CSV table of C-alpha atoms and ligand atoms in Angstrom, one decimal:
chain,number,residue,atom,x,y,z
E,1,UNK,CA,87.4,89.8,118.7
E,2,UNK,CA,88.5,92.6,116.9
E,3,UNK,CA,92.1,93.1,116.7
E,4,UNK,CA,93.2,96.8,117.0
E,5,UNK,CA,95.8,97.2,113.9
E,6,UNK,CA,99.5,99.0,114.4
E,7,UNK,CA,100.3,101.3,112.4
E,8,UNK,CA,104.2,102.7,112.2
E,9,UNK,CA,104.8,106.3,111.0
E,10,UNK,CA,107.7,107.3,109.9
E,11,UNK,CA,107.7,110.9,108.9
E,12,UNK,CA,110.1,113.9,109.4
E,13,UNK,CA,108.0,116.3,109.5
E,14,UNK,CA,107.2,116.7,113.1
E,15,UNK,CA,103.9,118.6,113.2
E,16,UNK,CA,102.6,116.2,110.4
E,17,UNK,CA,103.8,113.4,112.4
E,18,UNK,CA,102.0,114.4,115.1
E,19,UNK,CA,98.2,115.3,113.5
E,20,UNK,CA,98.2,111.8,111.8
E,21,UNK,CA,99.1,110.1,115.3
E,22,UNK,CA,96.3,111.7,116.6
E,23,UNK,CA,93.7,111.8,113.1
E,24,UNK,CA,94.6,107.7,113.1
E,25,UNK,CA,94.6,107.4,116.5
E,26,UNK,CA,91.7,108.8,116.4
E,27,UNK,CA,89.8,106.3,114.0
E,28,UNK,CA,91.1,103.7,116.8
E,29,UNK,CA,94.2,102.5,115.4
E,30,UNK,CA,97.1,102.1,118.0
E,31,UNK,CA,100.2,104.5,116.8
E,32,UNK,CA,104.1,104.2,116.4
E,33,UNK,CA,106.2,107.7,115.1
E,34,UNK,CA,109.5,107.8,114.1
E,35,UNK,CA,110.9,111.2,113.1
E,36,UNK,CA,114.4,109.1,111.1
E,37,UNK,CA,114.3,107.0,108.1
E,38,UNK,CA,117.2,104.2,109.8
E,39,UNK,CA,115.2,104.3,113.1
E,40,UNK,CA,112.1,103.9,110.9
E,41,UNK,CA,113.8,100.8,109.4
E,42,UNK,CA,114.7,99.2,112.5
E,43,UNK,CA,111.6,100.3,113.8
E,44,UNK,CA,109.0,98.2,111.2
E,45,UNK,CA,112.0,95.2,110.9
E,46,UNK,CA,111.4,94.5,114.5
E,47,UNK,CA,107.9,94.8,115.6
E,48,UNK,CA,104.6,93.1,113.9
E,49,UNK,CA,102.6,96.2,112.4
E,50,UNK,CA,99.9,96.3,110.0
E,51,UNK,CA,101.0,99.0,108.5
E,52,UNK,CA,104.0,101.9,108.1
E,53,UNK,CA,102.9,105.2,106.5
E,54,UNK,CA,106.8,106.4,104.8
E,55,UNK,CA,107.2,110.0,104.3
E,56,UNK,CA,109.7,109.9,101.4
E,57,UNK,CA,112.4,113.0,101.7
E,58,UNK,CA,114.0,111.4,105.0
E,59,UNK,CA,116.8,112.2,107.1
E,60,UNK,CA,120.1,109.6,107.3
E,61,UNK,CA,118.0,107.3,105.1
E,62,UNK,CA,115.6,108.0,102.0
E,63,UNK,CA,112.1,106.4,102.5
E,64,UNK,CA,112.5,104.9,99.1
E,65,UNK,CA,115.3,103.1,100.7
E,66,UNK,CA,113.2,102.4,103.3
E,67,UNK,CA,111.0,101.1,101.2
E,68,UNK,CA,113.4,98.7,98.8
E,69,UNK,CA,115.3,97.1,102.5
E,70,UNK,CA,111.8,96.4,104.2
E,71,UNK,CA,110.6,94.6,100.5
E,72,UNK,CA,114.4,92.1,100.9
E,73,UNK,CA,112.3,90.7,104.0
E,74,UNK,CA,108.9,91.9,104.4
E,75,UNK,CA,105.2,92.1,102.5
E,76,UNK,CA,104.1,94.5,105.6
E,77,UNK,CA,101.7,97.2,103.4
E,78,UNK,CA,103.2,100.4,102.8
E,79,UNK,CA,101.2,103.9,101.8
E,80,UNK,CA,103.8,106.2,100.8
E,81,UNK,CA,104.2,110.3,101.2
E,82,UNK,CA,105.3,111.9,98.6
E,83,UNK,CA,105.8,115.8,98.2
E,84,UNK,CA,106.6,116.1,94.6
E,85,UNK,CA,104.1,115.6,92.5
E,86,UNK,CA,106.6,113.8,90.1
E,87,UNK,CA,105.4,110.7,88.8
E,88,UNK,CA,108.6,108.9,88.3
E,89,UNK,CA,108.8,109.1,91.6
E,90,UNK,CA,105.5,107.1,92.1
E,91,UNK,CA,106.1,104.8,89.9
E,92,UNK,CA,109.3,104.0,91.7
E,93,UNK,CA,107.7,103.3,95.1
E,94,UNK,CA,105.3,101.4,93.3
E,95,UNK,CA,107.4,99.5,91.8
E,96,UNK,CA,109.5,98.5,95.0
E,97,UNK,CA,106.0,97.2,96.1
E,98,UNK,CA,104.0,100.2,97.8
E,99,UNK,CA,100.7,99.6,98.1
E,100,UNK,CA,99.6,103.4,97.4
E,101,UNK,CA,101.1,106.9,97.4
E,102,UNK,CA,99.6,110.1,98.4
E,103,UNK,CA,100.9,113.1,96.9
E,104,UNK,CA,101.5,116.3,99.8
E,105,UNK,CA,99.3,118.4,101.0
E,106,UNK,CA,96.2,115.7,101.0
E,107,UNK,CA,93.1,115.5,103.2
E,108,UNK,CA,92.8,113.5,106.5
E,109,UNK,CA,89.9,111.6,105.1
E,110,UNK,CA,91.7,110.6,102.7
E,111,UNK,CA,94.0,109.1,103.9
E,112,UNK,CA,92.0,107.3,106.1
E,113,UNK,CA,90.0,106.1,103.2
E,114,UNK,CA,92.4,104.4,101.4
E,115,UNK,CA,93.7,102.7,104.8
E,116,UNK,CA,90.4,101.4,105.5
E,117,UNK,CA,90.0,99.6,102.1
E,118,UNK,CA,94.2,98.6,101.8
E,119,UNK,CA,92.7,96.3,105.5
E,120,UNK,CA,89.4,95.3,103.7
E,121,UNK,CA,91.4,93.8,100.4
E,122,UNK,CA,94.4,92.5,103.3
E,123,UNK,CA,91.3,90.8,104.6
E,124,UNK,CA,89.4,90.0,101.4
E,125,UNK,CA,93.3,87.9,100.2
E,126,UNK,CA,93.7,86.6,103.0
E,127,UNK,CA,89.7,84.9,102.7
E,128,UNK,CA,89.9,83.6,99.2
E,129,UNK,CA,91.1,80.5,98.5
E,130,UNK,CA,93.7,80.8,95.4
E,131,UNK,CA,94.4,78.1,92.5
E,132,UNK,CA,97.8,76.5,93.0
E,133,UNK,CA,99.3,77.6,89.7
E,134,UNK,CA,97.9,79.4,86.3
E,135,UNK,CA,99.1,79.1,83.0
E,136,UNK,CA,98.9,80.0,79.8
E,137,UNK,CA,100.8,78.3,77.1
E,138,UNK,CA,104.9,77.7,79.0
E,139,UNK,CA,104.1,80.1,81.7
E,140,UNK,CA,103.5,79.2,84.6
E,141,UNK,CA,102.4,81.4,87.6
E,142,UNK,CA,101.8,80.2,91.4
E,143,UNK,CA,99.9,82.2,93.0
E,144,UNK,CA,101.2,80.8,96.9
E,145,UNK,CA,104.4,80.8,96.6
E,146,UNK,CA,104.8,84.2,94.0
E,147,UNK,CA,106.4,82.5,91.7
E,148,UNK,CA,106.5,82.6,87.4
E,149,UNK,CA,108.4,80.4,84.6
E,150,UNK,CA,108.8,80.2,81.4
E,151,UNK,CA,109.0,77.0,80.6
E,152,UNK,CA,110.8,76.1,84.2
E,153,UNK,CA,113.0,79.6,83.7
E,154,UNK,CA,112.6,81.8,86.6
E,155,UNK,CA,111.2,84.8,86.0
E,156,UNK,CA,112.2,87.7,88.5
E,157,UNK,CA,108.7,89.9,89.0
E,158,UNK,CA,107.6,92.7,91.3
E,159,UNK,CA,104.7,92.7,93.4
E,160,UNK,CA,102.8,95.1,91.3
E,161,UNK,CA,104.3,92.9,88.4
E,162,UNK,CA,102.9,90.0,89.5
E,163,UNK,CA,99.8,90.7,91.1
E,164,UNK,CA,99.2,92.4,86.9
E,165,UNK,CA,100.3,89.3,85.3
E,166,UNK,CA,98.6,87.1,87.8
E,167,UNK,CA,94.6,89.0,87.2
E,168,UNK,CA,95.9,88.3,83.5
E,169,UNK,CA,95.9,85.0,83.9
E,170,UNK,CA,93.2,84.2,85.8
E,171,UNK,CA,91.5,86.1,82.8
E,172,UNK,CA,93.4,84.3,80.4
E,173,UNK,CA,92.0,84.9,76.6
E,174,UNK,CA,89.7,87.4,77.8
E,175,UNK,CA,90.4,91.3,76.5
E,176,UNK,CA,91.0,93.3,80.1
E,177,UNK,CA,89.8,97.2,79.8
E,178,UNK,CA,92.6,99.8,81.2
E,179,UNK,CA,89.8,100.2,84.2
E,180,UNK,CA,89.6,96.2,85.0
E,181,UNK,CA,93.4,96.5,85.1
E,182,UNK,CA,93.0,99.5,87.0
E,183,UNK,CA,90.3,98.7,89.3
E,184,UNK,CA,91.7,94.8,90.0
E,185,UNK,CA,95.0,95.8,90.7
E,186,UNK,CA,95.5,98.9,91.7
E,187,UNK,CA,92.3,98.7,93.5
E,188,UNK,CA,88.7,101.2,93.6
E,189,UNK,CA,90.8,104.0,94.9
E,190,UNK,CA,93.6,104.4,92.5
E,191,UNK,CA,94.2,107.5,92.0
E,192,UNK,CA,96.5,108.5,89.6
E,193,UNK,CA,98.1,108.1,85.9
E,194,UNK,CA,96.0,105.7,84.3
E,195,UNK,CA,99.0,105.4,82.1
E,196,UNK,CA,99.7,103.0,85.0
E,197,UNK,CA,98.5,100.2,83.3
E,198,UNK,CA,101.0,100.3,79.8
E,199,UNK,CA,103.8,100.8,82.3
E,200,UNK,CA,103.4,97.6,83.4
E,201,UNK,CA,102.6,96.3,80.9
E,202,UNK,CA,105.8,97.3,78.5
E,203,UNK,CA,107.8,95.8,82.3
E,204,UNK,CA,105.8,92.0,81.8
E,205,UNK,CA,106.8,92.1,78.1
E,206,UNK,CA,110.5,93.1,78.8
E,207,UNK,CA,110.4,90.6,81.5
E,208,UNK,CA,108.6,87.3,79.2
E,209,UNK,CA,107.2,88.3,75.5
E,210,UNK,CA,111.1,89.2,74.9
E,211,UNK,CA,113.6,88.0,76.5
E,212,UNK,CA,111.5,84.5,75.5
E,213,UNK,CA,111.2,85.3,72.4
E,214,UNK,CA,107.2,85.1,72.6
E,215,UNK,CA,104.0,87.0,72.3
E,216,UNK,CA,101.4,86.0,75.1
E,217,UNK,CA,100.6,89.9,75.6
E,218,UNK,CA,98.4,91.6,73.6
E,219,UNK,CA,97.0,95.1,72.3
E,220,UNK,CA,93.4,95.2,71.9
E,221,UNK,CA,93.5,98.9,70.4
E,222,UNK,CA,91.0,101.1,72.2
E,223,UNK,CA,90.0,98.6,74.3
E,224,UNK,CA,93.1,97.7,76.7
E,225,UNK,CA,95.2,94.4,76.9
E,226,UNK,CA,94.9,90.5,76.5
E,227,UNK,CA,97.3,87.3,77.7
E,228,UNK,CA,96.6,84.2,75.5
E,229,UNK,CA,98.7,81.0,73.3
E,230,UNK,CA,98.4,80.4,70.3
J,1,CA,CA1,109.9,114.9,105.0
């Protein structure tokens, strides 16, 4: 049985929204459209969409806020559309739990390719059985429960921080290059600043190494990163 994927577009520029709607329908997706942030959020929470394509600049409620509120209750995949080529915007969107982003103007083929990858990844991650716990020293991560603790003290991570830590811990004691990390955590189709890895390693250190006065995450100069415990 083939399930038709249902995509919600939240974009106030009517022409762009209409164009996306037609292109996605042409690809065989079922599509809903909202031109308003608040209305889009209501729709996103009320229906079981497979993906939301979310513009950042929206009337009544901006895209970051829509994303933040979706993430409070749902893992629904979100691709952000940003007009500004602003690294902070991208980092913030990813930090809030967006799966991907595109800077306007973008080629429709690029969006379609990223959607295909995202749906493929999602299916793959559902079918891969994960171990119940990963550990490194006193750090324990529960992939199924989305929980991490250090010696019993819970650590609050964003989705992307969690995915990065999970990848590092799965490869405990192994040196990972930035590219390996990018491809495995952000996906092969990630097109953006490779500094994103360093930024997120810093976030993790601030939440794991620093508060517990430990060093688990090591920089291997000129190569990448490694997690290990004594
Ligand atoms: Ca807009």
